[in-house]
Every structure is written in structure tokens, then in C-alpha cells.
Amino acid sequence: MAANNQQTPNIPKAVLTKVESYLQPFILSQGKLREVSKRLEKDLVRGLGRHSHHRAPVKMLPSFVRATPDGTEKGDFLALDLGGTNFRVLYIRVMDEQNKVVTTGSKICAISADIMVGSGEQLFDHIAACLGEFLESQNLKGEVLPLGFTFSFPCEQKEIGKSVLIRWTKGFKCDGVEGHDVVQLLRDAIHRRGGYDIGPVAMVNDTVGTMMSCGYRDQSCEIGMIIGTGTNACYMEEMRNVKRVEGEDGRICINTEWGGFGDDGSLQDIQTEFDVEVDKMSVNPGVHIFEKMIGGMYLGEIVRLLLLKMAEDDVLFGGSQSMLQKPGAFETRFISEIEQ
């Protein structure tokens, strides 16, 4: 992240030095990175413990997925993916003889800011409406297909088709959902709408879905990781190490929910003033600190606050701040476009 004098010959050295001073808090040494890694490892173990998981910032949630695919699976399925400002509906055909997954149809539906912070009933009615429209467009309204539901928020999984939302993240704050089974909320919305139905539901986190989809083609895949709107990871763990679940035989997929790393204050020494401000202005202050430091939903705002600070100090843009005053004015995609 440091400025390079050879690449920026027209910028005075004094200005480059000043810019580097603003960037310095974002640069971590190898030693500090190893130290942070050790803290994360400690929290992962705490999350697996029978008596410590309630207090652990990294929740280590059992997914009730007990094995990865073996490549013989087949059939027609619906897939619903909710985890950001859009959600996707897909109609998928799995053919074991060709070890192939074919998406025969898909639809992307936007979720407005009003819906993201409205009622849970409004959110799930919107999902049910978009799913119904998709089924009609695919001439599938008469079919009752099994559905894979990827719900990318921290949930306590009760069974493969029952999952209770622990808390909203990524800008969502819909009333009446936390503490409730999201699969049942989806079914209730479908029944309110009428005109179609769904079969058995397999509820998974996006990390688990990522691992399983890769594992269908490569049975050695046992880790799923998301670095997108937010961040999370899952992996296959030996049952004997998961003290919070009865039984010691076999393995189980653990949804780490590592976005919560730092919720106990363990990352305060590497949070910048801009990280702190982004957290403070979010809909859920103090929650998912690690995710807010690296997730795509937040990076643009971190950069905006940094640029605004430098403009205020007359380091950039001749001191002009007008374009940077509005929260969200600098989108995360701009970072990639500038880098290119």
C-alpha cells in the first residue's frame, strides 16, 4: 500500500511521505500477522468447546453436514442464495454419469435498502414472490422440487432443514427474524403467496455451499472460504474435537463465522480510526469486527474516510472534500478499477 517514488515522479516527495504516514496503520508486519493468526486459532478452539462456545466471538457452528459429495449425486434441484443486496434463484440439474452440474435457469432479484431494515415478513414475502416468478418463467409451478437454501448469516443449525438466525450482519436488520427458524419463515411466506410449493429444504451457509459444490468435482476439497460482501470459512472437523455436539465418530462441517473475530476487543490494536468509524456507523456496532475490516461491503467506506481525512488535511485534491462527504460515495468496486 505504500507509495512508490519511481511510479509517481510528478508527486513531490514530501506529499508521498505524508500519504505513506496515513497508509502505515494498514500495513502489518509478518510478526504481527502471525500474532493475529494465533489469536484466531485460540478463538476457533474456544468456539468448539462445550462450555466456552457461548462466550466465544468465533461461533464455530455445526452445520449437520457430515460428509462431502462423492460424485454420484443426481437429480433436479432449486437453489436459493441469500447473503447480500441481491439474491439468486437457480434451477439445477446434477448428472452423475457425467459428473456435471448444469444450471438450466437463474434469476437475480435485488433487495432494496428498505427491505433490508424492514420486517422479516416483508423480506420473506419478497423472496417468495421472486421464487414464484422464476418457477413460472421456467414452467415449473407444477413441480415440487427439493431446495438448497444458502443463507449467509450466523445461524444455529438444529438439523439440516431447521436453522435459527442468531443475528443479522452485512447491513440487514429485519425485525422478527433473529431467534426464529428461517426455513419455516420461508415456507410461511410461500404459503401466504400460494400457487406453488417446495419439497425438502437443505439449509446451509454460503461457505458450506461453496465447499460442497467444489467437493462434487474434487473429493479432496474440505475447506470453503468466502471473501466477498463479507467473509467466512468452513471446514470438515473430526467429531471428537467438537465438544458441543454429542458423539465422537465421523466428521462434521463447521461453519466458523470468523467474521465475528475481534468482537471481544482482541483486534483493537490493529483497527484503524477508519475501521472504528465504519463499525460505529453500521447498523450493528460491535458485531463482526473482522468482517468490517476486510469485507467488500465496508472497504469502499474505509477508503472514503481515509481520502476525506487526507483532503481535510490538504494532502489530496487541493483540500476539496465535496465529493467525499456523503457516506457510501466511494464504492468498493472503485478500488479494483483504480488498481487495474
Short mmCIF file of C-alpha atoms in Angstrom, two decimals:
data_model
loop_
_atom_site.label_atom_id
_atom_site.label_comp_id
_atom_site.label_asym_id
_atom_site.label_seq_id
_atom_site.Cartn_x
_atom_site.Cartn_y
_atom_site.Cartn_z
CA MET A 1 0.00 0.00 0.00
CA ALA A 2 2.97 2.31 0.38
CA ALA A 3 3.52 4.92 -2.34
CA ASN A 4 6.36 4.32 -4.80
CA ASN A 5 8.53 7.28 -5.83
CA GLN A 6 9.60 5.62 -9.11
CA GLN A 7 5.97 5.13 -10.20
CA THR A 8 4.86 8.65 -9.20
CA PRO A 9 7.66 11.00 -10.41
CA ASN A 10 5.41 14.09 -10.62
CA ILE A 11 4.31 13.99 -6.98
CA PRO A 12 6.55 15.87 -4.53
CA LYS A 13 8.45 13.65 -2.13
CA ALA A 14 7.01 15.50 0.86
CA VAL A 15 3.48 14.66 -0.28
CA LEU A 16 4.36 11.00 -0.84
CA THR A 17 5.88 10.81 2.63
CA LYS A 18 2.70 12.29 4.09
CA VAL A 19 0.49 9.82 2.18
CA GLU A 20 2.61 6.92 3.41
CA SER A 21 2.10 8.07 7.00
CA TYR A 22 -1.67 7.74 6.51
CA LEU A 23 -1.29 4.27 4.99
CA GLN A 24 1.11 2.95 7.63
CA PRO A 25 -1.60 1.78 10.10
CA PHE A 26 -2.95 -0.56 7.40
CA ILE A 27 0.41 -2.31 6.96
CA LEU A 28 1.04 -5.24 9.33
CA SER A 29 4.40 -6.90 9.77
CA GLN A 30 4.83 -10.66 9.35
CA GLY A 31 5.29 -10.90 13.11
CA LYS A 32 2.03 -9.09 13.80
CA LEU A 33 0.18 -11.23 11.25
CA ARG A 34 1.44 -14.39 12.97
CA GLU A 35 0.33 -12.97 16.31
CA VAL A 36 -3.17 -12.25 14.97
CA SER A 37 -3.26 -15.75 13.46
CA LYS A 38 -2.54 -17.23 16.89
CA ARG A 39 -5.38 -15.21 18.40
CA LEU A 40 -7.76 -16.53 15.73
CA GLU A 41 -6.61 -20.11 16.34
CA LYS A 42 -7.30 -19.69 20.06
CA ASP A 43 -10.81 -18.40 19.33
CA LEU A 44 -11.51 -21.30 16.95
CA VAL A 45 -10.75 -23.75 19.75
CA ARG A 46 -12.91 -21.78 22.21
CA GLY A 47 -15.82 -21.94 19.78
CA LEU A 48 -15.65 -25.76 19.68
CA GLY A 49 -15.72 -26.14 23.47
CA ARG A 50 -18.77 -27.43 25.33
CA HIS A 51 -18.60 -24.73 28.00
CA SER A 52 -16.70 -21.97 26.19
CA HIS A 53 -18.58 -21.64 22.88
CA HIS A 54 -21.29 -19.37 24.34
CA ARG A 55 -18.68 -16.71 25.12
CA ALA A 56 -16.55 -17.25 22.01
CA PRO A 57 -16.61 -14.43 19.41
CA VAL A 58 -15.93 -17.03 16.69
CA LYS A 59 -19.02 -19.22 17.00
CA MET A 60 -17.87 -22.44 15.24
CA LEU A 61 -21.41 -23.54 14.36
CA PRO A 62 -22.06 -27.22 13.50
CA SER A 63 -23.71 -27.45 10.06
CA PHE A 64 -25.06 -31.02 10.31
CA VAL A 65 -23.33 -31.77 7.01
CA ARG A 66 -21.48 -34.97 7.86
CA ALA A 67 -19.71 -35.73 4.58
CA THR A 68 -18.60 -34.12 1.34
CA PRO A 69 -20.12 -35.23 -2.01
CA ASP A 70 -18.80 -38.41 -3.61
CA GLY A 71 -19.71 -37.51 -7.21
CA THR A 72 -22.64 -39.93 -7.56
CA GLU A 73 -25.36 -37.43 -6.68
CA LYS A 74 -28.00 -36.68 -9.31
CA GLY A 75 -31.39 -35.03 -9.74
CA ASP A 76 -33.19 -31.72 -10.29
CA PHE A 77 -32.99 -29.06 -7.59
CA LEU A 78 -33.83 -25.47 -6.83
CA ALA A 79 -31.19 -23.27 -5.21
CA LEU A 80 -31.81 -20.04 -3.31
CA ASP A 81 -28.82 -17.91 -2.33
CA LEU A 82 -29.36 -15.01 0.10
CA GLY A 83 -26.41 -13.13 1.58
CA GLY A 84 -26.21 -9.59 0.27
CA THR A 85 -28.07 -6.86 -1.55
CA ASN A 86 -29.13 -9.38 -4.22
CA PHE A 87 -30.33 -12.95 -4.00
CA ARG A 88 -30.29 -15.61 -6.67
CA VAL A 89 -32.70 -18.36 -7.61
CA LEU A 90 -31.43 -21.24 -9.75
CA TYR A 91 -32.80 -24.41 -11.33
CA ILE A 92 -30.03 -27.00 -11.38
CA ARG A 93 -29.65 -30.48 -12.85
CA VAL A 94 -26.98 -32.78 -11.42
CA MET A 95 -25.89 -35.66 -13.69
CA ASP A 96 -23.72 -38.27 -12.00
CA GLU A 97 -22.76 -40.14 -15.18
CA GLN A 98 -21.00 -37.02 -16.45
CA ASN A 99 -20.02 -35.68 -13.03
CA LYS A 100 -21.59 -32.43 -14.16
CA VAL A 101 -23.81 -29.71 -12.68
CA VAL A 102 -25.92 -27.82 -15.23
CA THR A 103 -27.71 -24.57 -14.40
CA THR A 104 -30.77 -24.62 -16.64
CA GLY A 105 -32.16 -21.30 -15.42
CA SER A 106 -31.43 -18.49 -12.98
CA LYS A 107 -32.79 -15.17 -11.77
CA ILE A 108 -31.21 -12.37 -9.73
CA CYS A 109 -33.50 -10.30 -7.52
CA ALA A 110 -32.50 -7.06 -5.83
CA ILE A 111 -33.15 -6.38 -2.16
CA SER A 112 -33.79 -2.70 -1.52
CA ALA A 113 -32.39 -0.84 1.48
CA ASP A 114 -35.93 -0.54 2.86
CA ILE A 115 -36.42 -4.30 2.78
CA MET A 116 -33.01 -4.90 4.39
CA VAL A 117 -34.09 -2.99 7.51
CA GLY A 118 -37.86 -3.63 7.35
CA SER A 119 -39.88 -6.52 8.72
CA GLY A 120 -38.92 -10.16 8.33
CA GLU A 121 -42.32 -10.86 6.79
CA GLN A 122 -41.64 -8.24 4.11
CA LEU A 123 -38.24 -9.80 3.32
CA PHE A 124 -39.51 -13.36 3.01
CA ASP A 125 -42.62 -12.30 1.08
CA HIS A 126 -40.26 -10.61 -1.41
CA ILE A 127 -38.19 -13.81 -1.69
CA ALA A 128 -41.32 -15.94 -2.13
CA ALA A 129 -42.61 -13.60 -4.85
CA CYS A 130 -39.33 -13.73 -6.80
CA LEU A 131 -39.15 -17.51 -6.43
CA GLY A 132 -42.73 -17.84 -7.71
CA GLU A 133 -42.00 -15.61 -10.71
CA PHE A 134 -38.91 -17.69 -11.50
CA LEU A 135 -40.81 -21.00 -11.32
CA GLU A 136 -43.46 -19.60 -13.63
CA SER A 137 -40.82 -18.45 -16.14
CA GLN A 138 -39.33 -21.97 -16.13
CA ASN A 139 -42.72 -23.73 -16.37
CA LEU A 140 -42.04 -25.39 -13.03
CA LYS A 141 -45.04 -24.26 -10.97
CA GLY A 142 -46.49 -27.76 -11.00
CA GLU A 143 -43.24 -29.31 -9.76
CA VAL A 144 -42.37 -29.78 -6.08
CA LEU A 145 -38.58 -29.76 -6.12
CA PRO A 146 -36.09 -30.04 -3.25
CA LEU A 147 -34.46 -26.72 -2.45
CA GLY A 148 -30.96 -25.87 -1.30
CA PHE A 149 -31.16 -22.68 0.76
CA THR A 150 -27.89 -20.79 1.18
CA PHE A 151 -28.45 -18.27 3.97
CA SER A 152 -25.24 -16.39 4.66
CA PHE A 153 -25.83 -15.14 8.19
CA PRO A 154 -24.88 -16.63 11.59
CA CYS A 155 -27.41 -19.35 12.44
CA GLU A 156 -27.67 -22.12 14.99
CA GLN A 157 -28.38 -25.22 12.95
CA LYS A 158 -30.86 -27.55 14.66
CA GLU A 159 -31.00 -30.03 11.77
CA ILE A 160 -30.32 -29.89 8.04
CA GLY A 161 -33.72 -28.26 7.39
CA LYS A 162 -34.05 -26.15 10.53
CA SER A 163 -31.81 -23.18 11.31
CA VAL A 164 -32.32 -20.32 13.78
CA LEU A 165 -30.87 -16.89 12.98
CA ILE A 166 -28.51 -15.74 15.75
CA ARG A 167 -28.02 -12.21 14.44
CA TRP A 168 -28.11 -10.18 11.27
CA THR A 169 -24.91 -8.95 9.61
CA LYS A 170 -23.94 -7.22 6.33
CA GLY A 171 -26.36 -4.33 6.71
CA PHE A 172 -29.50 -6.42 7.35
CA LYS A 173 -31.69 -5.72 10.39
CA CYS A 174 -35.13 -7.15 9.66
CA ASP A 175 -37.48 -7.39 12.63
CA GLY A 176 -38.92 -10.72 13.71
CA VAL A 177 -36.22 -12.99 12.29
CA GLU A 178 -33.48 -13.26 14.93
CA GLY A 179 -34.25 -16.23 17.16
CA HIS A 180 -36.55 -17.81 14.56
CA ASP A 181 -36.20 -20.69 12.09
CA VAL A 182 -35.53 -19.08 8.70
CA VAL A 183 -36.61 -22.20 6.78
CA GLN A 184 -40.03 -22.02 8.42
CA LEU A 185 -40.23 -18.28 7.69
CA LEU A 186 -39.58 -19.07 4.01
CA ARG A 187 -42.23 -21.80 3.95
CA ASP A 188 -44.74 -19.49 5.66
CA ALA A 189 -44.13 -16.80 3.02
CA ILE A 190 -44.58 -19.34 0.20
CA HIS A 191 -47.88 -20.50 1.71
CA ARG A 192 -49.06 -16.87 2.07
CA ARG A 193 -48.34 -16.29 -1.60
CA GLY A 194 -49.82 -19.60 -2.79
CA GLY A 195 -49.65 -21.04 -6.29
CA TYR A 196 -46.62 -23.26 -5.74
CA ASP A 197 -44.79 -25.29 -3.13
CA ILE A 198 -41.29 -26.62 -2.44
CA GLY A 199 -40.01 -30.00 -1.33
CA PRO A 200 -37.44 -30.80 1.36
CA VAL A 201 -35.10 -27.92 2.22
CA ALA A 202 -31.38 -28.28 2.93
CA MET A 203 -30.21 -25.16 4.73
CA VAL A 204 -26.51 -24.26 4.54
CA ASN A 205 -24.22 -21.26 4.95
CA ASP A 206 -22.56 -19.91 1.80
CA THR A 207 -19.18 -21.27 2.89
CA VAL A 208 -20.65 -24.77 3.24
CA GLY A 209 -22.32 -24.46 -0.15
CA THR A 210 -19.01 -23.36 -1.67
CA MET A 211 -17.15 -26.32 -0.19
CA MET A 212 -19.84 -28.81 -1.23
CA SER A 213 -20.08 -27.54 -4.81
CA CYS A 214 -16.32 -27.84 -5.25
CA GLY A 215 -16.28 -31.19 -3.44
CA TYR A 216 -18.64 -32.65 -6.03
CA ARG A 217 -15.85 -32.50 -8.60
CA ASP A 218 -12.87 -32.79 -6.26
CA GLN A 219 -13.46 -35.05 -3.26
CA SER A 220 -10.27 -33.74 -1.59
CA CYS A 221 -11.88 -30.32 -1.04
CA GLU A 222 -12.65 -29.91 2.67
CA ILE A 223 -12.50 -26.12 3.15
CA GLY A 224 -14.82 -23.40 1.92
CA MET A 225 -13.92 -19.71 2.19
CA ILE A 226 -15.79 -16.54 1.25
CA ILE A 227 -14.14 -13.15 0.74
CA GLY A 228 -16.85 -11.03 -0.84
CA THR A 229 -19.55 -8.80 0.62
CA GLY A 230 -18.48 -10.33 3.93
CA THR A 231 -16.05 -13.06 4.93
CA ASN A 232 -16.36 -16.52 6.44
CA ALA A 233 -14.93 -20.03 6.26
CA CYS A 234 -15.95 -23.63 6.94
CA TYR A 235 -14.08 -26.92 7.11
CA MET A 236 -14.56 -30.61 7.91
CA GLU A 237 -13.73 -31.32 11.57
CA GLU A 238 -13.33 -34.57 13.49
CA MET A 239 -16.39 -35.11 15.72
CA ARG A 240 -14.20 -35.87 18.72
CA ASN A 241 -12.93 -32.28 18.62
CA VAL A 242 -16.43 -30.74 18.61
CA LYS A 243 -17.20 -30.89 22.32
CA ARG A 244 -20.51 -29.03 21.97
CA VAL A 245 -22.05 -31.87 19.90
CA GLU A 246 -22.74 -35.36 21.21
CA GLY A 247 -20.80 -38.25 19.67
CA GLU A 248 -17.20 -38.81 18.63
CA ASP A 249 -17.48 -40.87 15.45
CA GLY A 250 -17.05 -39.45 11.98
CA ARG A 251 -16.75 -35.83 10.94
CA ILE A 252 -18.92 -32.73 10.66
CA CYS A 253 -18.65 -29.50 8.71
CA ILE A 254 -18.07 -26.48 10.98
CA ASN A 255 -19.23 -23.02 9.91
CA THR A 256 -16.66 -20.88 11.71
CA GLU A 257 -18.41 -17.49 11.43
CA TRP A 258 -14.95 -15.95 11.71
CA GLY A 259 -16.36 -12.57 10.74
CA GLY A 260 -17.01 -12.22 14.48
CA PHE A 261 -13.29 -12.45 15.26
CA GLY A 262 -12.48 -9.33 17.27
CA ASP A 263 -15.96 -8.82 18.73
CA ASP A 264 -14.38 -9.21 22.19
CA GLY A 265 -11.88 -6.41 21.51
CA SER A 266 -8.98 -8.67 20.51
CA LEU A 267 -8.31 -6.67 17.30
CA GLN A 268 -8.31 -3.20 18.82
CA ASP A 269 -4.53 -2.91 18.42
CA ILE A 270 -4.79 -3.21 14.60
CA GLN A 271 -8.06 -1.37 14.00
CA THR A 272 -7.50 1.99 12.36
CA GLU A 273 -9.56 5.06 13.21
CA PHE A 274 -11.41 4.44 9.95
CA ASP A 275 -12.28 0.84 10.92
CA VAL A 276 -13.66 2.15 14.21
CA GLU A 277 -15.78 4.77 12.43
CA VAL A 278 -17.19 2.27 9.93
CA ASP A 279 -18.19 -0.04 12.78
CA LYS A 280 -19.74 2.82 14.78
CA MET A 281 -21.88 3.97 11.83
CA SER A 282 -23.03 0.44 10.86
CA VAL A 283 -26.47 -1.00 11.72
CA ASN A 284 -24.81 -3.44 14.15
CA PRO A 285 -21.95 -1.70 16.03
CA GLY A 286 -19.55 -4.04 17.80
CA VAL A 287 -20.62 -7.07 15.76
CA HIS A 288 -18.47 -8.85 13.14
CA ILE A 289 -15.44 -6.61 13.58
CA PHE A 290 -13.11 -8.73 11.40
CA GLU A 291 -15.67 -8.79 8.58
CA LYS A 292 -15.96 -5.00 8.68
CA MET A 293 -12.18 -4.68 8.32
CA ILE A 294 -11.93 -6.74 5.10
CA GLY A 295 -15.44 -7.32 3.66
CA GLY A 296 -16.41 -5.82 0.33
CA MET A 297 -19.43 -4.15 1.88
CA TYR A 298 -17.13 -1.97 4.01
CA LEU A 299 -13.85 -1.46 2.12
CA GLY A 300 -15.16 1.38 -0.02
CA GLU A 301 -16.31 3.29 3.04
CA ILE A 302 -12.95 2.76 4.77
CA VAL A 303 -11.20 4.24 1.71
CA ARG A 304 -13.70 7.14 1.56
CA LEU A 305 -12.98 8.07 5.18
CA LEU A 306 -9.24 7.82 4.56
CA LEU A 307 -9.43 10.04 1.45
CA LEU A 308 -11.66 12.52 3.30
CA LYS A 309 -9.13 12.75 6.13
CA MET A 310 -6.30 13.43 3.69
CA ALA A 311 -8.40 16.04 1.87
CA GLU A 312 -9.24 17.74 5.18
CA ASP A 313 -5.52 17.89 5.92
CA ASP A 314 -4.91 19.40 2.46
CA VAL A 315 -2.82 16.41 1.34
CA LEU A 316 -5.10 15.41 -1.58
CA PHE A 317 -7.42 17.12 -4.09
CA GLY A 318 -6.24 20.59 -3.08
CA GLY A 319 -8.28 20.24 0.09
CA SER A 320 -11.57 19.75 -1.81
CA GLN A 321 -13.93 17.47 0.13
CA SER A 322 -17.34 17.90 -1.52
CA MET A 323 -17.34 14.58 -3.42
CA LEU A 324 -16.29 12.64 -0.30
CA GLN A 325 -18.75 13.99 2.26
CA LYS A 326 -21.58 11.56 1.53
CA PRO A 327 -21.33 8.10 3.19
CA GLY A 328 -21.14 5.38 0.54
CA ALA A 329 -19.99 7.80 -2.17
CA PHE A 330 -16.82 5.75 -2.79
CA GLU A 331 -17.83 2.23 -3.81
CA THR A 332 -15.65 -0.80 -3.16
CA ARG A 333 -15.52 -1.57 -6.88
CA PHE A 334 -13.66 1.70 -7.42
CA ILE A 335 -10.66 0.20 -5.58
CA SER A 336 -10.38 -2.60 -8.15
CA GLU A 337 -10.90 -0.22 -11.05
CA ILE A 338 -8.12 2.06 -9.79
CA GLU A 339 -5.80 -0.92 -9.28
CA GLN A 340 -6.40 -2.06 -12.86
#
